[in-house]
mmCIF file of N, CA, C and O in Angstrom:
data_model
loop_
_atom_site.group_PDB
_atom_site.id
_atom_site.type_symbol
_atom_site.label_atom_id
_atom_site.label_comp_id
_atom_site.label_asym_id
_atom_site.label_seq_id
_atom_site.Cartn_x
_atom_site.Cartn_y
_atom_site.Cartn_z
ATOM 1 N N UNK A 298 -11.780 1.626 -7.880
ATOM 2 C CA UNK A 298 -10.588 2.293 -8.272
ATOM 3 C C UNK A 298 -9.403 1.374 -7.954
ATOM 4 O O UNK A 298 -9.396 0.702 -6.896
ATOM 5 N N UNK A 299 -8.424 1.428 -8.790
ATOM 6 C CA UNK A 299 -7.231 0.585 -8.673
ATOM 7 C C UNK A 299 -6.082 1.406 -8.110
ATOM 8 O O UNK A 299 -5.807 2.466 -8.664
ATOM 9 N N UNK A 300 -5.479 0.939 -7.059
ATOM 10 C CA UNK A 300 -4.361 1.652 -6.409
ATOM 11 C C UNK A 300 -3.149 0.742 -6.244
ATOM 12 O O UNK A 300 -3.315 -0.441 -6.018
ATOM 13 N N UNK A 301 -1.980 1.331 -6.429
ATOM 14 C CA UNK A 301 -0.752 0.641 -6.116
ATOM 15 C C UNK A 301 -0.055 1.399 -4.992
ATOM 16 O O UNK A 301 0.177 2.612 -5.123
ATOM 17 N N UNK A 302 0.159 0.746 -3.920
ATOM 18 C CA UNK A 302 0.845 1.318 -2.741
ATOM 19 C C UNK A 302 2.164 0.651 -2.582
ATOM 20 O O UNK A 302 2.219 -0.535 -2.381
ATOM 21 N N UNK A 303 3.234 1.449 -2.631
ATOM 22 C CA UNK A 303 4.559 0.901 -2.289
ATOM 23 C C UNK A 303 4.829 1.387 -0.879
ATOM 24 O O UNK A 303 4.442 2.496 -0.485
ATOM 25 N N UNK A 304 5.512 0.548 -0.115
ATOM 26 C CA UNK A 304 5.865 0.957 1.218
ATOM 27 C C UNK A 304 7.300 0.553 1.503
ATOM 28 O O UNK A 304 7.855 -0.358 0.914
ATOM 29 N N UNK A 305 7.933 1.343 2.347
ATOM 30 C CA UNK A 305 9.269 1.080 2.805
ATOM 31 C C UNK A 305 9.262 0.998 4.357
ATOM 32 O O UNK A 305 8.566 1.775 5.000
ATOM 33 N N UNK A 306 10.045 0.110 4.845
ATOM 34 C CA UNK A 306 10.250 0.021 6.268
ATOM 35 C C UNK A 306 11.112 1.185 6.699
ATOM 36 O O UNK A 306 12.120 1.517 6.069
ATOM 37 N N UNK A 307 10.680 1.917 7.708
ATOM 38 C CA UNK A 307 11.486 3.074 8.175
ATOM 39 C C UNK A 307 12.842 2.563 8.635
ATOM 40 O O UNK A 307 12.978 1.481 9.145
ATOM 41 N N UNK A 308 13.883 3.392 8.426
ATOM 42 C CA UNK A 308 15.208 2.967 8.713
ATOM 43 C C UNK A 308 15.420 2.655 10.197
ATOM 44 O O UNK A 308 14.870 3.323 11.079
ATOM 45 N N UNK A 309 16.240 1.636 10.444
ATOM 46 C CA UNK A 309 16.710 1.317 11.783
ATOM 47 C C UNK A 309 15.685 0.869 12.780
ATOM 48 O O UNK A 309 15.853 1.104 13.981
ATOM 49 N N UNK A 310 14.542 0.291 12.345
ATOM 50 C CA UNK A 310 13.607 -0.204 13.337
ATOM 51 C C UNK A 310 14.214 -1.456 13.974
ATOM 52 O O UNK A 310 14.944 -2.250 13.324
ATOM 53 N N UNK A 311 13.983 -1.653 15.238
ATOM 54 C CA UNK A 311 14.532 -2.766 15.982
ATOM 55 C C UNK A 311 13.737 -4.074 15.738
ATOM 56 O O UNK A 311 12.631 -4.042 15.211
ATOM 57 N N UNK A 312 14.299 -5.150 16.237
ATOM 58 C CA UNK A 312 13.570 -6.414 16.139
ATOM 59 C C UNK A 312 12.268 -6.350 16.989
ATOM 60 O O UNK A 312 11.223 -6.889 16.586
ATOM 61 N N UNK A 313 12.319 -5.675 18.118
ATOM 62 C CA UNK A 313 11.126 -5.489 18.954
ATOM 63 C C UNK A 313 10.070 -4.714 18.216
ATOM 64 O O UNK A 313 8.868 -4.998 18.282
ATOM 65 N N UNK A 314 10.515 -3.608 17.523
ATOM 66 C CA UNK A 314 9.538 -2.830 16.733
ATOM 67 C C UNK A 314 8.954 -3.635 15.596
ATOM 68 O O UNK A 314 7.781 -3.522 15.265
ATOM 69 N N UNK A 315 9.787 -4.450 14.940
ATOM 70 C CA UNK A 315 9.319 -5.319 13.884
ATOM 71 C C UNK A 315 8.306 -6.312 14.407
ATOM 72 O O UNK A 315 7.259 -6.554 13.803
ATOM 73 N N UNK A 316 8.525 -6.852 15.621
ATOM 74 C CA UNK A 316 7.588 -7.758 16.228
ATOM 75 C C UNK A 316 6.264 -7.051 16.496
ATOM 76 O O UNK A 316 5.159 -7.603 16.286
ATOM 77 N N UNK A 317 6.373 -5.807 16.974
ATOM 78 C CA UNK A 317 5.129 -5.025 17.226
ATOM 79 C C UNK A 317 4.389 -4.780 15.936
ATOM 80 O O UNK A 317 3.106 -4.880 15.911
ATOM 81 N N UNK A 318 5.091 -4.430 14.858
ATOM 82 C CA UNK A 318 4.495 -4.246 13.549
ATOM 83 C C UNK A 318 3.738 -5.496 13.128
ATOM 84 O O UNK A 318 2.585 -5.440 12.686
ATOM 85 N N UNK A 319 4.371 -6.654 13.299
ATOM 86 C CA UNK A 319 3.730 -7.923 12.902
ATOM 87 C C UNK A 319 2.484 -8.231 13.787
ATOM 88 O O UNK A 319 1.516 -8.791 13.256
ATOM 89 N N UNK A 320 2.514 -7.860 15.017
ATOM 90 C CA UNK A 320 1.340 -8.037 15.877
ATOM 91 C C UNK A 320 0.176 -7.188 15.402
ATOM 92 O O UNK A 320 -0.966 -7.662 15.363
ATOM 93 N N UNK A 321 0.477 -5.950 15.006
ATOM 94 C CA UNK A 321 -0.588 -5.088 14.497
ATOM 95 C C UNK A 321 -1.142 -5.617 13.206
ATOM 96 O O UNK A 321 -2.354 -5.634 12.984
ATOM 97 N N UNK A 322 -0.239 -6.121 12.327
ATOM 98 C CA UNK A 322 -0.692 -6.676 11.048
ATOM 99 C C UNK A 322 -1.569 -7.889 11.316
ATOM 100 O O UNK A 322 -2.592 -8.063 10.584
ATOM 101 N N UNK A 323 -1.221 -8.741 12.249
ATOM 102 C CA UNK A 323 -2.049 -9.896 12.558
ATOM 103 C C UNK A 323 -3.393 -9.489 13.062
ATOM 104 O O UNK A 323 -4.428 -10.170 12.720
ATOM 105 N N UNK A 324 -3.474 -8.387 13.800
ATOM 106 C CA UNK A 324 -4.759 -7.927 14.349
ATOM 107 C C UNK A 324 -5.591 -7.160 13.302
ATOM 108 O O UNK A 324 -6.768 -7.371 13.144
ATOM 109 N N UNK A 325 -4.949 -6.221 12.563
ATOM 110 C CA UNK A 325 -5.624 -5.316 11.658
ATOM 111 C C UNK A 325 -5.789 -5.892 10.284
ATOM 112 O O UNK A 325 -6.789 -5.555 9.605
ATOM 113 N N UNK A 326 -4.856 -6.694 9.838
ATOM 114 C CA UNK A 326 -4.989 -7.321 8.523
ATOM 115 C C UNK A 326 -4.725 -6.405 7.315
ATOM 116 O O UNK A 326 -4.067 -5.413 7.412
ATOM 117 N N UNK A 327 -5.270 -6.836 6.206
ATOM 118 C CA UNK A 327 -4.946 -6.232 4.892
ATOM 119 C C UNK A 327 -5.807 -4.970 4.655
ATOM 120 O O UNK A 327 -6.794 -4.688 5.314
ATOM 121 N N UNK A 328 -5.392 -4.245 3.631
ATOM 122 C CA UNK A 328 -6.056 -3.045 3.198
ATOM 123 C C UNK A 328 -7.398 -3.416 2.534
ATOM 124 O O UNK A 328 -7.536 -4.506 1.957
ATOM 125 N N UNK A 329 -8.374 -2.514 2.570
ATOM 126 C CA UNK A 329 -9.645 -2.803 1.847
ATOM 127 C C UNK A 329 -9.405 -3.064 0.384
ATOM 128 O O UNK A 329 -8.640 -2.341 -0.247
ATOM 129 N N UNK A 330 -10.021 -4.100 -0.133
ATOM 130 C CA UNK A 330 -9.936 -4.422 -1.566
ATOM 131 C C UNK A 330 -8.599 -4.969 -2.000
ATOM 132 O O UNK A 330 -8.326 -5.011 -3.241
ATOM 133 N N UNK A 331 -7.738 -5.379 -1.081
ATOM 134 C CA UNK A 331 -6.417 -5.828 -1.454
ATOM 135 C C UNK A 331 -6.525 -7.059 -2.396
ATOM 136 O O UNK A 331 -7.225 -8.045 -2.057
ATOM 137 N N UNK A 332 -5.846 -6.989 -3.516
ATOM 138 C CA UNK A 332 -5.879 -8.152 -4.446
ATOM 139 C C UNK A 332 -4.515 -8.800 -4.558
ATOM 140 O O UNK A 332 -4.412 -9.903 -5.016
ATOM 141 N N UNK A 333 -3.476 -8.088 -4.121
ATOM 142 C CA UNK A 333 -2.119 -8.685 -4.128
ATOM 143 C C UNK A 333 -1.280 -7.918 -3.168
ATOM 144 O O UNK A 333 -1.427 -6.692 -2.993
ATOM 145 N N UNK A 334 -0.329 -8.622 -2.529
ATOM 146 C CA UNK A 334 0.587 -8.001 -1.597
ATOM 147 C C UNK A 334 1.925 -8.714 -1.756
ATOM 148 O O UNK A 334 2.008 -9.951 -1.498
ATOM 149 N N UNK A 335 2.923 -8.008 -2.200
ATOM 150 C CA UNK A 335 4.254 -8.564 -2.410
ATOM 151 C C UNK A 335 5.243 -7.903 -1.489
ATOM 152 O O UNK A 335 5.168 -6.687 -1.298
ATOM 153 N N UNK A 336 6.130 -8.668 -0.925
ATOM 154 C CA UNK A 336 7.172 -8.149 -0.016
ATOM 155 C C UNK A 336 8.524 -8.232 -0.748
ATOM 156 O O UNK A 336 8.851 -9.250 -1.362
ATOM 157 N N UNK A 337 9.252 -7.121 -0.671
ATOM 158 C CA UNK A 337 10.576 -7.108 -1.301
ATOM 159 C C UNK A 337 11.464 -8.167 -0.673
ATOM 160 O O UNK A 337 11.488 -8.350 0.529
ATOM 161 N N UNK A 338 12.226 -8.827 -1.506
ATOM 162 C CA UNK A 338 13.110 -9.912 -1.041
ATOM 163 C C UNK A 338 14.151 -9.413 -0.062
ATOM 164 O O UNK A 338 14.656 -10.182 0.785
ATOM 165 N N UNK A 339 14.491 -8.140 -0.097
ATOM 166 C CA UNK A 339 15.472 -7.573 0.831
ATOM 167 C C UNK A 339 14.878 -7.220 2.163
ATOM 168 O O UNK A 339 15.649 -6.809 3.088
ATOM 169 N N UNK A 340 13.585 -7.392 2.333
ATOM 170 C CA UNK A 340 12.942 -7.081 3.598
ATOM 171 C C UNK A 340 12.688 -5.622 3.841
ATOM 172 O O UNK A 340 12.231 -5.209 4.905
ATOM 173 N N UNK A 341 12.972 -4.768 2.882
ATOM 174 C CA UNK A 341 12.930 -3.321 3.082
ATOM 175 C C UNK A 341 11.598 -2.692 2.755
ATOM 176 O O UNK A 341 11.434 -1.474 2.916
ATOM 177 N N UNK A 342 10.631 -3.465 2.285
ATOM 178 C CA UNK A 342 9.340 -2.910 1.916
ATOM 179 C C UNK A 342 8.496 -3.835 1.095
ATOM 180 O O UNK A 342 8.696 -5.074 1.178
ATOM 181 N N UNK A 343 7.598 -3.270 0.309
ATOM 182 C CA UNK A 343 6.762 -4.128 -0.509
ATOM 183 C C UNK A 343 5.771 -3.275 -1.333
ATOM 184 O O UNK A 343 5.846 -2.070 -1.381
ATOM 185 N N UNK A 344 4.861 -4.015 -1.961
ATOM 186 C CA UNK A 344 3.866 -3.403 -2.867
ATOM 187 C C UNK A 344 2.519 -4.061 -2.609
ATOM 188 O O UNK A 344 2.419 -5.285 -2.465
ATOM 189 N N UNK A 345 1.519 -3.213 -2.486
ATOM 190 C CA UNK A 345 0.135 -3.677 -2.295
ATOM 191 C C UNK A 345 -0.698 -3.166 -3.507
ATOM 192 O O UNK A 345 -0.606 -1.963 -3.781
ATOM 193 N N UNK A 346 -1.457 -4.041 -4.123
ATOM 194 C CA UNK A 346 -2.379 -3.663 -5.194
ATOM 195 C C UNK A 346 -3.768 -3.867 -4.625
ATOM 196 O O UNK A 346 -4.127 -4.928 -4.155
ATOM 197 N N UNK A 347 -4.564 -2.749 -4.711
ATOM 198 C CA UNK A 347 -5.933 -2.793 -4.187
ATOM 199 C C UNK A 347 -6.921 -2.277 -5.201
ATOM 200 O O UNK A 347 -6.633 -1.389 -6.000
ATOM 201 N N UNK A 348 -8.124 -2.854 -5.164
ATOM 202 C CA UNK A 348 -9.246 -2.383 -5.987
ATOM 203 C C UNK A 348 -10.372 -2.062 -5.063
ATOM 204 O O UNK A 348 -11.041 -2.940 -4.587
ATOM 205 N N UNK A 349 -10.532 -0.744 -4.786
ATOM 206 C CA UNK A 349 -11.559 -0.318 -3.801
ATOM 207 C C UNK A 349 -11.959 1.085 -4.043
ATOM 208 O O UNK A 349 -11.214 1.925 -4.604
ATOM 209 N N UNK A 350 -13.154 1.427 -3.636
ATOM 210 C CA UNK A 350 -13.624 2.805 -3.594
ATOM 211 C C UNK A 350 -13.611 3.373 -2.184
ATOM 212 O O UNK A 350 -13.949 4.509 -1.903
ATOM 213 N N UNK A 351 -13.136 2.535 -1.256
ATOM 214 C CA UNK A 351 -13.099 2.911 0.174
ATOM 215 C C UNK A 351 -11.820 3.599 0.510
ATOM 216 O O UNK A 351 -10.896 3.069 1.166
ATOM 217 N N UNK A 352 -11.713 4.894 0.068
ATOM 218 C CA UNK A 352 -10.475 5.643 0.330
ATOM 219 C C UNK A 352 -10.251 5.900 1.809
ATOM 220 O O UNK A 352 -9.167 5.809 2.313
ATOM 221 N N UNK A 353 -11.336 6.122 2.528
ATOM 222 C CA UNK A 353 -11.226 6.370 3.995
ATOM 223 C C UNK A 353 -10.701 5.107 4.664
ATOM 224 O O UNK A 353 -9.836 5.206 5.569
ATOM 225 N N UNK A 354 -11.191 3.948 4.270
ATOM 226 C CA UNK A 354 -10.728 2.696 4.849
ATOM 227 C C UNK A 354 -9.274 2.434 4.532
ATOM 228 O O UNK A 354 -8.499 1.951 5.374
ATOM 229 N N UNK A 355 -8.875 2.766 3.312
ATOM 230 C CA UNK A 355 -7.468 2.606 2.896
ATOM 231 C C UNK A 355 -6.519 3.531 3.735
ATOM 232 O O UNK A 355 -5.497 3.161 4.159
ATOM 233 N N UNK A 356 -7.010 4.786 3.902
ATOM 234 C CA UNK A 356 -6.244 5.740 4.698
ATOM 235 C C UNK A 356 -6.113 5.236 6.106
ATOM 236 O O UNK A 356 -5.024 5.267 6.702
ATOM 237 N N UNK A 357 -7.233 4.803 6.667
ATOM 238 C CA UNK A 357 -7.230 4.304 8.047
ATOM 239 C C UNK A 357 -6.254 3.120 8.187
ATOM 240 O O UNK A 357 -5.555 2.991 9.189
ATOM 241 N N UNK A 358 -6.270 2.233 7.185
ATOM 242 C CA UNK A 358 -5.365 1.101 7.222
ATOM 243 C C UNK A 358 -3.923 1.516 7.216
ATOM 244 O O UNK A 358 -3.109 1.012 7.979
ATOM 245 N N UNK A 359 -3.566 2.530 6.373
ATOM 246 C CA UNK A 359 -2.214 3.034 6.381
ATOM 247 C C UNK A 359 -1.806 3.593 7.712
ATOM 248 O O UNK A 359 -0.658 3.427 8.180
ATOM 249 N N UNK A 360 -2.752 4.255 8.385
ATOM 250 C CA UNK A 360 -2.427 4.812 9.685
ATOM 251 C C UNK A 360 -2.090 3.740 10.710
ATOM 252 O O UNK A 360 -1.334 4.015 11.653
ATOM 253 N N UNK A 361 -2.650 2.555 10.541
ATOM 254 C CA UNK A 361 -2.305 1.449 11.465
ATOM 255 C C UNK A 361 -0.807 1.131 11.446
ATOM 256 O O UNK A 361 -0.278 0.668 12.454
ATOM 257 N N UNK A 362 -0.140 1.407 10.342
ATOM 258 C CA UNK A 362 1.259 0.997 10.147
ATOM 259 C C UNK A 362 2.216 2.150 9.991
ATOM 260 O O UNK A 362 3.422 1.946 9.843
ATOM 261 N N UNK A 363 1.739 3.353 10.082
ATOM 262 C CA UNK A 363 2.553 4.554 9.817
ATOM 263 C C UNK A 363 3.738 4.718 10.782
ATOM 264 O O UNK A 363 4.718 5.369 10.452
ATOM 265 N N UNK A 364 3.662 4.141 11.941
ATOM 266 C CA UNK A 364 4.726 4.199 12.891
ATOM 267 C C UNK A 364 6.001 3.496 12.403
ATOM 268 O O UNK A 364 7.141 3.904 12.732
ATOM 269 N N UNK A 365 5.812 2.486 11.530
ATOM 270 C CA UNK A 365 6.939 1.670 11.073
ATOM 271 C C UNK A 365 7.220 1.790 9.596
ATOM 272 O O UNK A 365 8.251 1.415 9.127
ATOM 273 N N UNK A 366 6.183 2.223 8.793
ATOM 274 C CA UNK A 366 6.309 2.178 7.330
ATOM 275 C C UNK A 366 6.075 3.525 6.700
ATOM 276 O O UNK A 366 5.312 4.307 7.260
ATOM 277 N N UNK A 367 6.681 3.769 5.559
ATOM 278 C CA UNK A 367 6.429 4.953 4.789
ATOM 279 C C UNK A 367 5.684 4.525 3.507
ATOM 280 O O UNK A 367 6.051 3.526 2.903
ATOM 281 N N UNK A 368 4.661 5.240 3.095
ATOM 282 C CA UNK A 368 3.759 4.837 1.997
ATOM 283 C C UNK A 368 3.807 5.769 0.841
ATOM 284 O O UNK A 368 3.990 7.012 1.032
ATOM 285 N N UNK A 369 3.655 5.273 -0.348
ATOM 286 C CA UNK A 369 3.438 6.029 -1.559
ATOM 287 C C UNK A 369 2.334 5.291 -2.353
ATOM 288 O O UNK A 369 2.538 4.212 -2.812
ATOM 289 N N UNK A 370 1.167 5.979 -2.447
ATOM 290 C CA UNK A 370 -0.007 5.378 -3.085
ATOM 291 C C UNK A 370 -0.314 6.126 -4.391
ATOM 292 O O UNK A 370 -0.353 7.355 -4.427
ATOM 293 N N UNK A 371 -0.575 5.348 -5.464
ATOM 294 C CA UNK A 371 -0.858 5.912 -6.787
ATOM 295 C C UNK A 371 -2.129 5.323 -7.311
ATOM 296 O O UNK A 371 -2.293 4.070 -7.321
ATOM 297 N N UNK A 372 -3.044 6.148 -7.764
ATOM 298 C CA UNK A 372 -4.244 5.713 -8.452
ATOM 299 C C UNK A 372 -3.834 5.356 -9.883
ATOM 300 O O UNK A 372 -3.151 6.172 -10.534
ATOM 301 N N UNK A 373 -4.229 4.157 -10.363
ATOM 302 C CA UNK A 373 -3.818 3.716 -11.655
ATOM 303 C C UNK A 373 -5.023 3.274 -12.470
ATOM 304 O O UNK A 373 -6.108 2.985 -11.885
ATOM 305 N N UNK A 374 -4.858 3.183 -13.768
ATOM 306 C CA UNK A 374 -5.877 2.675 -14.693
ATOM 307 C C UNK A 374 -5.294 1.458 -15.377
ATOM 308 O O UNK A 374 -4.081 1.346 -15.540
ATOM 309 N N UNK A 375 -6.162 0.515 -15.808
ATOM 310 C CA UNK A 375 -5.718 -0.539 -16.671
ATOM 311 C C UNK A 375 -5.422 0.094 -18.027
ATOM 312 O O UNK A 375 -5.873 1.155 -18.364
ATOM 313 N N UNK A 376 -4.668 -0.663 -18.823
ATOM 314 C CA UNK A 376 -4.351 -0.175 -20.204
ATOM 315 C C UNK A 376 -5.662 0.015 -20.954
ATOM 316 O O UNK A 376 -5.827 1.025 -21.667
ATOM 317 N N UNK A 377 -6.592 -0.952 -20.809
ATOM 318 C CA UNK A 377 -7.880 -0.825 -21.530
ATOM 319 C C UNK A 377 -8.621 0.425 -21.115
ATOM 320 O O UNK A 377 -9.294 1.047 -21.942
ATOM 321 N N UNK A 378 -8.501 0.862 -19.911
ATOM 322 C CA UNK A 378 -9.157 2.132 -19.462
ATOM 323 C C UNK A 378 -8.447 3.296 -19.959
ATOM 324 O O UNK A 378 -9.083 4.332 -20.289
ATOM 325 N N UNK A 379 -7.140 3.292 -20.003
ATOM 326 C CA UNK A 379 -6.315 4.459 -20.329
ATOM 327 C C UNK A 379 -6.243 4.749 -21.847
ATOM 328 O O UNK A 379 -6.281 5.933 -22.223
ATOM 329 N N UNK A 380 -6.137 3.738 -22.676
ATOM 330 C CA UNK A 380 -5.904 3.925 -24.078
ATOM 331 C C UNK A 380 -6.910 4.806 -24.771
ATOM 332 O O UNK A 380 -6.551 5.745 -25.530
ATOM 333 N N UNK A 381 -8.233 4.677 -24.544
ATOM 334 C CA UNK A 381 -9.164 5.581 -25.177
ATOM 335 C C UNK A 381 -8.929 7.063 -24.887
ATOM 336 O O UNK A 381 -9.042 7.929 -25.738
ATOM 337 N N UNK A 382 -8.536 7.325 -23.663
ATOM 338 C CA UNK A 382 -8.264 8.701 -23.226
ATOM 339 C C UNK A 382 -6.931 9.225 -23.867
ATOM 340 O O UNK A 382 -6.891 10.394 -24.245
ATOM 341 N N UNK A 383 -5.989 8.349 -23.963
ATOM 342 C CA UNK A 383 -4.720 8.736 -24.626
ATOM 343 C C UNK A 383 -4.997 9.064 -26.093
ATOM 344 O O UNK A 383 -4.531 10.073 -26.617
ATOM 345 N N UNK A 384 -5.719 8.170 -26.769
ATOM 346 C CA UNK A 384 -6.060 8.386 -28.181
ATOM 347 C C UNK A 384 -6.840 9.662 -28.379
ATOM 348 O O UNK A 384 -6.618 10.424 -29.329
ATOM 349 N N UNK A 385 -7.796 9.894 -27.502
ATOM 350 C CA UNK A 385 -8.563 11.142 -27.593
ATOM 351 C C UNK A 385 -7.693 12.367 -27.391
ATOM 352 O O UNK A 385 -7.865 13.374 -28.091
ATOM 353 N N UNK A 386 -6.760 12.282 -26.474
ATOM 354 C CA UNK A 386 -5.909 13.464 -26.207
ATOM 355 C C UNK A 386 -4.988 13.768 -27.310
ATOM 356 O O UNK A 386 -4.553 14.936 -27.516
ATOM 357 N N UNK A 387 -4.508 12.730 -28.060
ATOM 358 C CA UNK A 387 -3.573 13.016 -29.156
ATOM 359 C C UNK A 387 -4.212 13.192 -30.519
ATOM 360 O O UNK A 387 -3.553 13.478 -31.503
ATOM 361 N N UNK A 388 -5.552 13.085 -30.524
ATOM 362 C CA UNK A 388 -6.301 13.280 -31.784
ATOM 363 C C UNK A 388 -6.261 14.687 -32.248
ATOM 364 O O UNK A 388 -6.183 15.658 -31.530
#
């Protein structure tokens, strides 16, 4: 399954909290099935693209960072996967 997770850094975290977040990231690492991770140029968040069936692992990974980050995860399809269903629905 393909997921896009956007995250935002919670407002007003301190430099010390940011350092703690980075320590946890160094220890825990990436989400299961992560294929891309982009960080917003303004430093306020980012986007992770994952291809995994390990929903429990993805949830657990988000919990590692929930103290500092807010998440929005969306299950997505490729265009090739979606188009047949769209065409069927409008037939």
